[in-house]
PDB file as gemmi writes it, atoms N, CA and C in Angstrom:
CRYST1    1.000    1.000    1.000  90.00  90.00  90.00 P 1                      
ATOM      1  N   MET A   1      12.351  55.462  -1.749  1.00  0.00           N  
ATOM      2  CA  MET A   1      12.108  54.131  -1.229  1.00  0.00           C  
ATOM      3  C   MET A   1      10.703  53.687  -1.630  1.00  0.00           C  
ATOM      4  N   ARG A   2      10.600  52.448  -2.197  1.00  0.00           N  
ATOM      5  CA  ARG A   2       9.294  51.925  -2.615  1.00  0.00           C  
ATOM      6  C   ARG A   2       8.715  51.028  -1.545  1.00  0.00           C  
ATOM      7  N   THR A   3       7.436  51.096  -1.402  1.00  0.00           N  
ATOM      8  CA  THR A   3       6.771  50.188  -0.457  1.00  0.00           C  
ATOM      9  C   THR A   3       6.172  49.031  -1.251  1.00  0.00           C  
ATOM     10  N   ALA A   4       6.178  47.883  -0.654  1.00  0.00           N  
ATOM     11  CA  ALA A   4       5.652  46.686  -1.327  1.00  0.00           C  
ATOM     12  C   ALA A   4       4.135  46.734  -1.382  1.00  0.00           C  
ATOM     13  N   CYS A   5       3.578  46.107  -2.391  1.00  0.00           N  
ATOM     14  CA  CYS A   5       2.118  46.021  -2.505  1.00  0.00           C  
ATOM     15  C   CYS A   5       1.633  44.848  -1.659  1.00  0.00           C  
ATOM     16  N   TYR A   6       0.713  45.130  -0.795  1.00  0.00           N  
ATOM     17  CA  TYR A   6       0.165  44.074   0.060  1.00  0.00           C  
ATOM     18  C   TYR A   6      -1.242  43.748  -0.391  1.00  0.00           C  
ATOM     19  N   ARG A   7      -1.570  42.474  -0.350  1.00  0.00           N  
ATOM     20  CA  ARG A   7      -2.945  42.113  -0.679  1.00  0.00           C  
ATOM     21  C   ARG A   7      -3.715  41.883   0.610  1.00  0.00           C  
ATOM     22  N   ALA A   8      -4.999  42.046   0.544  1.00  0.00           N  
ATOM     23  CA  ALA A   8      -5.835  41.891   1.732  1.00  0.00           C  
ATOM     24  C   ALA A   8      -5.829  40.437   2.183  1.00  0.00           C  
ATOM     25  N   VAL A   9      -5.660  40.238   3.469  1.00  0.00           N  
ATOM     26  CA  VAL A   9      -5.647  38.888   4.038  1.00  0.00           C  
ATOM     27  C   VAL A   9      -7.082  38.520   4.380  1.00  0.00           C  
ATOM     28  N   PRO A  10      -7.547  37.353   3.910  1.00  0.00           N  
ATOM     29  CA  PRO A  10      -8.925  36.967   4.221  1.00  0.00           C  
ATOM     30  C   PRO A  10      -9.100  36.674   5.708  1.00  0.00           C  
ATOM     31  N   SER A  11     -10.314  36.841   6.177  1.00  0.00           N  
ATOM     32  CA  SER A  11     -10.573  36.563   7.594  1.00  0.00           C  
ATOM     33  C   SER A  11     -10.398  35.072   7.853  1.00  0.00           C  
ATOM     34  N   LYS A  12     -10.331  34.696   9.136  1.00  0.00           N  
ATOM     35  CA  LYS A  12     -10.100  33.300   9.497  1.00  0.00           C  
ATOM     36  C   LYS A  12     -11.169  32.382   8.918  1.00  0.00           C  
ATOM     37  N   ILE A  13     -12.402  32.828   8.934  1.00  0.00           N  
ATOM     38  CA  ILE A  13     -13.503  31.996   8.437  1.00  0.00           C  
ATOM     39  C   ILE A  13     -13.296  31.693   6.957  1.00  0.00           C  
ATOM     40  N   ASP A  14     -12.979  32.726   6.179  1.00  0.00           N  
ATOM     41  CA  ASP A  14     -12.760  32.533   4.747  1.00  0.00           C  
ATOM     42  C   ASP A  14     -11.582  31.609   4.491  1.00  0.00           C  
ATOM     43  N   ARG A  15     -10.522  31.780   5.256  1.00  0.00           N  
ATOM     44  CA  ARG A  15      -9.337  30.960   5.090  1.00  0.00           C  
ATOM     45  C   ARG A  15      -9.669  29.491   5.364  1.00  0.00           C  
ATOM     46  N   ARG A  16     -10.426  29.268   6.423  1.00  0.00           N  
ATOM     47  CA  ARG A  16     -10.802  27.908   6.796  1.00  0.00           C  
ATOM     48  C   ARG A  16     -11.661  27.273   5.701  1.00  0.00           C  
ATOM     49  N   GLN A  17     -12.546  28.062   5.123  1.00  0.00           N  
ATOM     50  CA  GLN A  17     -13.402  27.550   4.053  1.00  0.00           C  
ATOM     51  C   GLN A  17     -12.568  27.141   2.845  1.00  0.00           C  
ATOM     52  N   SER A  18     -11.629  27.986   2.471  1.00  0.00           N  
ATOM     53  CA  SER A  18     -10.844  27.687   1.281  1.00  0.00           C  
ATOM     54  C   SER A  18      -9.969  26.452   1.485  1.00  0.00           C  
ATOM     55  N   ILE A  19      -9.514  26.228   2.710  1.00  0.00           N  
ATOM     56  CA  ILE A  19      -8.683  25.060   3.000  1.00  0.00           C  
ATOM     57  C   ILE A  19      -9.519  23.787   2.924  1.00  0.00           C  
ATOM     58  N   SER A  20     -10.748  23.856   3.462  1.00  0.00           N  
ATOM     59  CA  SER A  20     -11.554  22.643   3.535  1.00  0.00           C  
ATOM     60  C   SER A  20     -12.380  22.373   2.285  1.00  0.00           C  
ATOM     61  N   VAL A  21     -12.173  23.173   1.241  1.00  0.00           N  
ATOM     62  CA  VAL A  21     -12.920  22.938   0.009  1.00  0.00           C  
ATOM     63  C   VAL A  21     -12.355  21.691  -0.667  1.00  0.00           C  
ATOM     64  N   VAL A  22     -13.231  20.737  -0.945  1.00  0.00           N  
ATOM     65  CA  VAL A  22     -12.821  19.500  -1.602  1.00  0.00           C  
ATOM     66  C   VAL A  22     -13.711  19.296  -2.811  1.00  0.00           C  
ATOM     67  N   GLY A  23     -13.124  19.237  -3.965  1.00  0.00           N  
ATOM     68  CA  GLY A  23     -13.893  19.019  -5.195  1.00  0.00           C  
ATOM     69  C   GLY A  23     -14.932  20.090  -5.444  1.00  0.00           C  
ATOM     70  N   GLY A  24     -14.619  21.347  -5.118  1.00  0.00           N  
ATOM     71  CA  GLY A  24     -15.543  22.439  -5.368  1.00  0.00           C  
ATOM     72  C   GLY A  24     -16.610  22.589  -4.300  1.00  0.00           C  
ATOM     73  N   ARG A  25     -16.605  21.722  -3.293  1.00  0.00           N  
ATOM     74  CA  ARG A  25     -17.598  21.809  -2.211  1.00  0.00           C  
ATOM     75  C   ARG A  25     -16.865  21.817  -0.886  1.00  0.00           C  
ATOM     76  N   LEU A  26     -17.519  22.337   0.116  1.00  0.00           N  
ATOM     77  CA  LEU A  26     -16.932  22.280   1.447  1.00  0.00           C  
ATOM     78  C   LEU A  26     -17.009  20.850   1.945  1.00  0.00           C  
ATOM     79  N   LYS A  27     -15.973  20.429   2.660  1.00  0.00           N  
ATOM     80  CA  LYS A  27     -15.943  19.069   3.186  1.00  0.00           C  
ATOM     81  C   LYS A  27     -17.117  18.892   4.144  1.00  0.00           C  
ATOM     82  N   GLY A  28     -17.893  17.848   3.938  1.00  0.00           N  
ATOM     83  CA  GLY A  28     -19.029  17.598   4.815  1.00  0.00           C  
ATOM     84  C   GLY A  28     -20.310  18.273   4.367  1.00  0.00           C  
ATOM     85  N   GLU A  29     -20.225  19.160   3.388  1.00  0.00           N  
ATOM     86  CA  GLU A  29     -21.423  19.851   2.906  1.00  0.00           C  
ATOM     87  C   GLU A  29     -22.164  18.944   1.930  1.00  0.00           C  
ATOM     88  N   ILE A  30     -23.472  18.921   2.014  1.00  0.00           N  
ATOM     89  CA  ILE A  30     -24.279  18.080   1.135  1.00  0.00           C  
ATOM     90  C   ILE A  30     -24.538  18.833  -0.157  1.00  0.00           C  
ATOM     91  N   ASP A  31     -24.377  18.128  -1.263  1.00  0.00           N  
ATOM     92  CA  ASP A  31     -24.648  18.717  -2.569  1.00  0.00           C  
ATOM     93  C   ASP A  31     -26.154  18.873  -2.716  1.00  0.00           C  
ATOM     94  N   ARG A  32     -26.619  20.095  -2.922  1.00  0.00           N  
ATOM     95  CA  ARG A  32     -28.059  20.373  -2.954  1.00  0.00           C  
ATOM     96  C   ARG A  32     -28.734  19.871  -4.232  1.00  0.00           C  
ATOM     97  N   ARG A  33     -27.956  19.537  -5.243  1.00  0.00           N  
ATOM     98  CA  ARG A  33     -28.567  19.059  -6.486  1.00  0.00           C  
ATOM     99  C   ARG A  33     -29.080  17.628  -6.344  1.00  0.00           C  
ATOM    100  N   ARG A  34     -28.516  16.868  -5.413  1.00  0.00           N  
ATOM    101  CA  ARG A  34     -28.952  15.494  -5.177  1.00  0.00           C  
ATOM    102  C   ARG A  34     -29.852  15.457  -3.958  1.00  0.00           C  
ATOM    103  N   SER A  35     -30.647  14.411  -3.875  1.00  0.00           N  
ATOM    104  CA  SER A  35     -31.437  14.233  -2.655  1.00  0.00           C  
ATOM    105  C   SER A  35     -30.479  13.778  -1.557  1.00  0.00           C  
ATOM    106  N   ILE A  36     -30.892  13.900  -0.334  1.00  0.00           N  
ATOM    107  CA  ILE A  36     -30.036  13.494   0.789  1.00  0.00           C  
ATOM    108  C   ILE A  36     -29.724  12.005   0.684  1.00  0.00           C  
ATOM    109  N   GLN A  37     -30.722  11.208   0.334  1.00  0.00           N  
ATOM    110  CA  GLN A  37     -30.518   9.765   0.193  1.00  0.00           C  
ATOM    111  C   GLN A  37     -29.501   9.472  -0.915  1.00  0.00           C  
ATOM    112  N   GLY A  38     -29.602  10.218  -2.010  1.00  0.00           N  
ATOM    113  CA  GLY A  38     -28.658  10.055  -3.119  1.00  0.00           C  
ATOM    114  C   GLY A  38     -27.241  10.386  -2.700  1.00  0.00           C  
ATOM    115  N   GLU A  39     -27.096  11.429  -1.892  1.00  0.00           N  
ATOM    116  CA  GLU A  39     -25.774  11.835  -1.401  1.00  0.00           C  
ATOM    117  C   GLU A  39     -25.196  10.767  -0.478  1.00  0.00           C  
ATOM    118  N   ILE A  40     -26.044  10.208   0.378  1.00  0.00           N  
ATOM    119  CA  ILE A  40     -25.593   9.146   1.293  1.00  0.00           C  
ATOM    120  C   ILE A  40     -25.129   7.937   0.482  1.00  0.00           C  
ATOM    121  N   ASP A  41     -25.909   7.557  -0.534  1.00  0.00           N  
ATOM    122  CA  ASP A  41     -25.535   6.428  -1.396  1.00  0.00           C  
ATOM    123  C   ASP A  41     -24.205   6.690  -2.092  1.00  0.00           C  
ATOM    124  N   ARG A  42     -24.025   7.930  -2.534  1.00  0.00           N  
ATOM    125  CA  ARG A  42     -22.779   8.315  -3.212  1.00  0.00           C  
ATOM    126  C   ARG A  42     -21.576   8.152  -2.283  1.00  0.00           C  
ATOM    127  N   GLN A  43     -21.720   8.640  -1.043  1.00  0.00           N  
ATOM    128  CA  GLN A  43     -20.635   8.534  -0.065  1.00  0.00           C  
ATOM    129  C   GLN A  43     -20.319   7.072   0.246  1.00  0.00           C  
ATOM    130  N   ARG A  44     -21.375   6.257   0.385  1.00  0.00           N  
ATOM    131  CA  ARG A  44     -21.177   4.822   0.662  1.00  0.00           C  
ATOM    132  C   ARG A  44     -20.433   4.151  -0.483  1.00  0.00           C  
ATOM    133  N   SER A  45     -20.793   4.526  -1.693  1.00  0.00           N  
ATOM    134  CA  SER A  45     -20.150   3.957  -2.874  1.00  0.00           C  
ATOM    135  C   SER A  45     -18.658   4.285  -2.878  1.00  0.00           C  
ATOM    136  N   ILE A  46     -18.335   5.528  -2.551  1.00  0.00           N  
ATOM    137  CA  ILE A  46     -16.933   5.958  -2.500  1.00  0.00           C  
ATOM    138  C   ILE A  46     -16.184   5.149  -1.445  1.00  0.00           C  
ATOM    139  N   GLU A  47     -16.786   5.014  -0.265  1.00  0.00           N  
ATOM    140  CA  GLU A  47     -16.154   4.255   0.821  1.00  0.00           C  
ATOM    141  C   GLU A  47     -15.973   2.792   0.424  1.00  0.00           C  
ATOM    142  N   ARG A  48     -16.969   2.229  -0.286  1.00  0.00           N  
ATOM    143  CA  ARG A  48     -16.892   0.829  -0.716  1.00  0.00           C  
ATOM    144  C   ARG A  48     -15.707   0.632  -1.657  1.00  0.00           C  
ATOM    145  N   GLU A  49     -15.524   1.576  -2.570  1.00  0.00           N  
ATOM    146  CA  GLU A  49     -14.413   1.486  -3.517  1.00  0.00           C  
ATOM    147  C   GLU A  49     -13.079   1.559  -2.784  1.00  0.00           C  
ATOM    148  N   LYS A  50     -13.001   2.433  -1.784  1.00  0.00           N  
ATOM    149  CA  LYS A  50     -11.771   2.546  -0.986  1.00  0.00           C  
ATOM    150  C   LYS A  50     -11.487   1.223  -0.297  1.00  0.00           C  
ATOM    151  N   GLY A  51     -12.552   0.614   0.245  1.00  0.00           N  
ATOM    152  CA  GLY A  51     -12.420  -0.674   0.934  1.00  0.00           C  
ATOM    153  C   GLY A  51     -11.914  -1.760   0.002  1.00  0.00           C  
ATOM    154  N   LYS A  52     -12.440  -1.776  -1.222  1.00  0.00           N  
ATOM    155  CA  LYS A  52     -12.010  -2.776  -2.207  1.00  0.00           C  
ATOM    156  C   LYS A  52     -10.532  -2.612  -2.521  1.00  0.00           C  
ATOM    157  N   LYS A  53     -10.114  -1.353  -2.656  1.00  0.00           N  
ATOM    158  CA  LYS A  53      -8.719  -1.067  -2.990  1.00  0.00           C  
ATOM    159  C   LYS A  53      -7.798  -1.523  -1.854  1.00  0.00           C  
ATOM    160  N   LYS A  54      -8.197  -1.215  -0.614  1.00  0.00           N  
ATOM    161  CA  LYS A  54      -7.398  -1.621   0.542  1.00  0.00           C  
ATOM    162  C   LYS A  54      -7.304  -3.142   0.624  1.00  0.00           C  
ATOM    163  N   LYS A  55      -8.442  -3.810   0.396  1.00  0.00           N  
ATOM    164  CA  LYS A  55      -8.492  -5.271   0.458  1.00  0.00           C  
ATOM    165  C   LYS A  55      -7.556  -5.869  -0.594  1.00  0.00           C  
ATOM    166  N   LYS A  56      -7.580  -5.296  -1.789  1.00  0.00           N  
ATOM    167  CA  LYS A  56      -6.734  -5.767  -2.880  1.00  0.00           C  
ATOM    168  C   LYS A  56      -5.257  -5.608  -2.508  1.00  0.00           C  
ATOM    169  N   ASN A  57      -4.915  -4.450  -1.921  1.00  0.00           N  
ATOM    170  CA  ASN A  57      -3.532  -4.203  -1.518  1.00  0.00           C  
ATOM    171  C   ASN A  57      -3.085  -5.180  -0.446  1.00  0.00           C  
ATOM    172  N   ARG A  58      -3.985  -5.439   0.537  1.00  0.00           N  
ATOM    173  CA  ARG A  58      -3.652  -6.394   1.598  1.00  0.00           C  
ATOM    174  C   ARG A  58      -3.417  -7.783   1.024  1.00  0.00           C  
ATOM    175  N   LYS A  59      -4.280  -8.186   0.077  1.00  0.00           N  
ATOM    176  CA  LYS A  59      -4.162  -9.495  -0.556  1.00  0.00           C  
ATOM    177  C   LYS A  59      -2.821  -9.613  -1.284  1.00  0.00           C  
ATOM    178  N   LYS A  60      -2.473  -8.540  -2.016  1.00  0.00           N  
ATOM    179  CA  LYS A  60      -1.231  -8.515  -2.781  1.00  0.00           C  
ATOM    180  C   LYS A  60      -0.026  -8.629  -1.846  1.00  0.00           C  
ATOM    181  N   LYS A  61      -0.090  -7.897  -0.727  1.00  0.00           N  
ATOM    182  CA  LYS A  61       0.993  -7.898   0.248  1.00  0.00           C  
ATOM    183  C   LYS A  61       1.160  -9.293   0.853  1.00  0.00           C  
ATOM    184  N   LYS A  62       0.023  -9.927   1.189  1.00  0.00           N  
ATOM    185  CA  LYS A  62       0.033 -11.258   1.781  1.00  0.00           C  
ATOM    186  C   LYS A  62       0.634 -12.270   0.807  1.00  0.00           C  
ATOM    187  N   LYS A  63       0.251 -12.162  -0.463  1.00  0.00           N  
ATOM    188  CA  LYS A  63       0.743 -13.066  -1.494  1.00  0.00           C  
ATOM    189  C   LYS A  63       2.256 -12.920  -1.654  1.00  0.00           C  
ATOM    190  N   LYS A  64       2.723 -11.674  -1.626  1.00  0.00           N  
ATOM    191  CA  LYS A  64       4.152 -11.382  -1.762  1.00  0.00           C  
ATOM    192  C   LYS A  64       4.931 -11.983  -0.593  1.00  0.00           C  
ATOM    193  N   GLU A  65       4.365 -11.815   0.626  1.00  0.00           N  
ATOM    194  CA  GLU A  65       4.996 -12.367   1.825  1.00  0.00           C  
ATOM    195  C   GLU A  65       5.070 -13.880   1.736  1.00  0.00           C  
ATOM    196  N   LYS A  66       3.970 -14.498   1.280  1.00  0.00           N  
ATOM    197  CA  LYS A  66       3.898 -15.947   1.158  1.00  0.00           C  
ATOM    198  C   LYS A  66       4.964 -16.447   0.187  1.00  0.00           C  
ATOM    199  N   ARG A  67       5.103 -15.745  -0.931  1.00  0.00           N  
ATOM    200  CA  ARG A  67       6.091 -16.122  -1.936  1.00  0.00           C  
ATOM    201  C   ARG A  67       7.504 -16.031  -1.361  1.00  0.00           C  
ATOM    202  N   ARG A  68       7.742 -14.993  -0.574  1.00  0.00           N  
ATOM    203  CA  ARG A  68       9.059 -14.796   0.027  1.00  0.00           C  
ATOM    204  C   ARG A  68       9.378 -15.936   0.996  1.00  0.00           C  
ATOM    205  N   ARG A  69       8.364 -16.308   1.809  1.00  0.00           N  
ATOM    206  CA  ARG A  69       8.548 -17.409   2.760  1.00  0.00           C  
ATOM    207  C   ARG A  69       8.761 -18.730   2.032  1.00  0.00           C  
ATOM    208  N   LYS A  70       8.051 -18.934   0.941  1.00  0.00           N  
ATOM    209  CA  LYS A  70       8.135 -20.175   0.174  1.00  0.00           C  
ATOM    210  C   LYS A  70       9.553 -20.377  -0.358  1.00  0.00           C  
ATOM    211  N   ASN A  71      10.191 -19.326  -0.778  1.00  0.00           N  
ATOM    212  CA  ASN A  71      11.538 -19.418  -1.330  1.00  0.00           C  
ATOM    213  C   ASN A  71      12.586 -19.755  -0.272  1.00  0.00           C  
ATOM    214  N   THR A  72      12.383 -19.319   0.956  1.00  0.00           N  
ATOM    215  CA  THR A  72      13.393 -19.548   1.989  1.00  0.00           C  
ATOM    216  C   THR A  72      13.208 -20.869   2.721  1.00  0.00           C  
ATOM    217  N   TYR A  73      12.001 -21.435   2.701  1.00  0.00           N  
ATOM    218  CA  TYR A  73      11.716 -22.646   3.448  1.00  0.00           C  
ATOM    219  C   TYR A  73      12.117 -23.887   2.656  1.00  0.00           C  
ATOM    220  N   ARG A  74      12.857 -24.784   3.309  1.00  0.00           N  
ATOM    221  CA  ARG A  74      13.176 -26.075   2.706  1.00  0.00           C  
ATOM    222  C   ARG A  74      13.031 -27.144   3.773  1.00  0.00           C  
ATOM    223  N   PRO A  75      12.406 -28.240   3.454  1.00  0.00           N  
ATOM    224  CA  PRO A  75      12.251 -29.312   4.444  1.00  0.00           C  
ATOM    225  C   PRO A  75      13.604 -29.853   4.889  1.00  0.00           C  
ATOM    226  N   CYS A  76      13.650 -30.380   6.102  1.00  0.00           N  
ATOM    227  CA  CYS A  76      14.902 -30.894   6.677  1.00  0.00           C  
ATOM    228  C   CYS A  76      15.496 -32.008   5.824  1.00  0.00           C  
ATOM    229  N   ALA A  77      14.650 -32.892   5.308  1.00  0.00           N  
ATOM    230  CA  ALA A  77      15.128 -34.025   4.516  1.00  0.00           C  
ATOM    231  C   ALA A  77      15.889 -33.544   3.283  1.00  0.00           C  
ATOM    232  N   VAL A  78      15.374 -32.530   2.645  1.00  0.00           N  
ATOM    233  CA  VAL A  78      16.027 -31.998   1.450  1.00  0.00           C  
ATOM    234  C   VAL A  78      17.365 -31.381   1.823  1.00  0.00           C  
ATOM    235  N   LEU A  79      17.406 -30.663   2.932  1.00  0.00           N  
ATOM    236  CA  LEU A  79      18.658 -30.046   3.377  1.00  0.00           C  
ATOM    237  C   LEU A  79      19.696 -31.107   3.709  1.00  0.00           C  
ATOM    238  N   ALA A  80      19.255 -32.181   4.384  1.00  0.00           N  
ATOM    239  CA  ALA A  80      20.181 -33.249   4.767  1.00  0.00           C  
ATOM    240  C   ALA A  80      20.776 -33.896   3.522  1.00  0.00           C  
ATOM    241  N   ARG A  81      19.937 -34.158   2.543  1.00  0.00           N  
ATOM    242  CA  ARG A  81      20.425 -34.772   1.305  1.00  0.00           C  
ATOM    243  C   ARG A  81      21.400 -33.851   0.589  1.00  0.00           C  
ATOM    244  N   ALA A  82      21.041 -32.600   0.511  1.00  0.00           N  
ATOM    245  CA  ALA A  82      21.874 -31.636  -0.205  1.00  0.00           C  
ATOM    246  C   ALA A  82      23.240 -31.512   0.460  1.00  0.00           C  
ATOM    247  N   SER A  83      23.247 -31.422   1.787  1.00  0.00           N  
ATOM    248  CA  SER A  83      24.526 -31.243   2.476  1.00  0.00           C  
ATOM    249  C   SER A  83      25.386 -32.497   2.366  1.00  0.00           C  
ATOM    250  N   SER A  84      24.773 -33.694   2.437  1.00  0.00           N  
ATOM    251  CA  SER A  84      25.570 -34.921   2.358  1.00  0.00           C  
ATOM    252  C   SER A  84      26.138 -35.098   0.949  1.00  0.00           C  
ATOM    253  N   SER A  85      25.349 -34.756  -0.057  1.00  0.00           N  
ATOM    254  CA  SER A  85      25.847 -34.893  -1.428  1.00  0.00           C  
ATOM    255  C   SER A  85      26.977 -33.892  -1.675  1.00  0.00           C  
ATOM    256  N   LEU A  86      26.861 -32.718  -1.082  1.00  0.00           N  
ATOM    257  CA  LEU A  86      27.932 -31.727  -1.217  1.00  0.00           C  
ATOM    258  C   LEU A  86      29.189 -32.202  -0.504  1.00  0.00           C  
ATOM    259  N   ALA A  87      28.998 -32.821   0.658  1.00  0.00           N  
ATOM    260  CA  ALA A  87      30.142 -33.305   1.429  1.00  0.00           C  
ATOM    261  C   ALA A  87      30.879 -34.381   0.640  1.00  0.00           C  
ATOM    262  N   ARG A  88      30.137 -35.253  -0.037  1.00  0.00           N  
ATOM    263  CA  ARG A  88      30.771 -36.310  -0.830  1.00  0.00           C  
ATOM    264  C   ARG A  88      31.592 -35.713  -1.968  1.00  0.00           C  
ATOM    265  N   ARG A  89      31.084 -34.687  -2.557  1.00  0.00           N  
ATOM    266  CA  ARG A  89      31.790 -34.082  -3.688  1.00  0.00           C  
ATOM    267  C   ARG A  89      33.097 -33.411  -3.257  1.00  0.00           C  
ATOM    268  N   ARG A  90      33.114 -32.913  -2.049  1.00  0.00           N  
ATOM    269  CA  ARG A  90      34.298 -32.181  -1.587  1.00  0.00           C  
ATOM    270  C   ARG A  90      35.484 -33.110  -1.299  1.00  0.00           C  
ATOM    271  N   ARG A  91      35.174 -34.355  -0.904  1.00  0.00           N  
ATOM    272  CA  ARG A  91      36.269 -35.281  -0.568  1.00  0.00           C  
ATOM    273  C   ARG A  91      37.032 -35.665  -1.837  1.00  0.00           C  
ATOM    274  N   PRO A  92      38.333 -35.647  -1.766  1.00  0.00           N  
ATOM    275  CA  PRO A  92      39.108 -36.044  -2.955  1.00  0.00           C  
ATOM    276  C   PRO A  92      38.976 -37.554  -3.182  1.00  0.00           C  
ATOM    277  N   ARG A  93      38.936 -37.934  -4.414  1.00  0.00           N  
ATOM    278  CA  ARG A  93      38.839 -39.358  -4.736  1.00  0.00           C  
ATOM    279  C   ARG A  93      40.205 -40.006  -4.581  1.00  0.00           C  
ATOM    280  N   VAL A  94      40.159 -41.158  -3.970  1.00  0.00           N  
ATOM    281  CA  VAL A  94      41.418 -41.892  -3.802  1.00  0.00           C  
ATOM    282  C   VAL A  94      41.483 -42.906  -4.937  1.00  0.00           C  
ATOM    283  N   VAL A  95      42.463 -42.723  -5.778  1.00  0.00           N  
ATOM    284  CA  VAL A  95      42.619 -43.621  -6.918  1.00  0.00           C  
ATOM    285  C   VAL A  95      43.622 -44.692  -6.517  1.00  0.00           C  
ATOM    286  N   GLY A  96      43.239 -45.933  -6.744  1.00  0.00           N  
ATOM    287  CA  GLY A  96      44.117 -47.054  -6.357  1.00  0.00           C  
ATOM    288  C   GLY A  96      45.398 -47.071  -7.183  1.00  0.00           C  
ATOM    289  N   ALA A  97      46.488 -47.401  -6.541  1.00  0.00           N  
ATOM    290  CA  ALA A  97      47.783 -47.433  -7.222  1.00  0.00           C  
ATOM    291  C   ALA A  97      48.050 -48.835  -7.753  1.00  0.00           C  
ATOM    292  N   PHE A  98      47.073 -49.481  -8.283  1.00  0.00           N  
ATOM    293  CA  PHE A  98      47.255 -50.849  -8.783  1.00  0.00           C  
ATOM    294  C   PHE A  98      47.712 -50.846 -10.194  1.00  0.00           C  
TER     295      PHE A  98                                                      
END                                                                             
């Protein structure tokens, strides 16, 4: 009977570190190569870009909704004319027997 090869399980701390690693750095850890002010500016820039993207998506969604509403809306006067003209067409023409 063969026994399976087991690998060593990392401790909880190591596991947590590996999960929270983002882009080669721990989440929330400051990159030591930049100054603190530079890191703050970098984070703000990233957040600003996210905001622009969200704003663009909201604008696009609103425009799409507006277009959808525009297609379904018709003024009452136009509907009245359309229905009356359709009603006239449906009636059979009476041709005089003269």
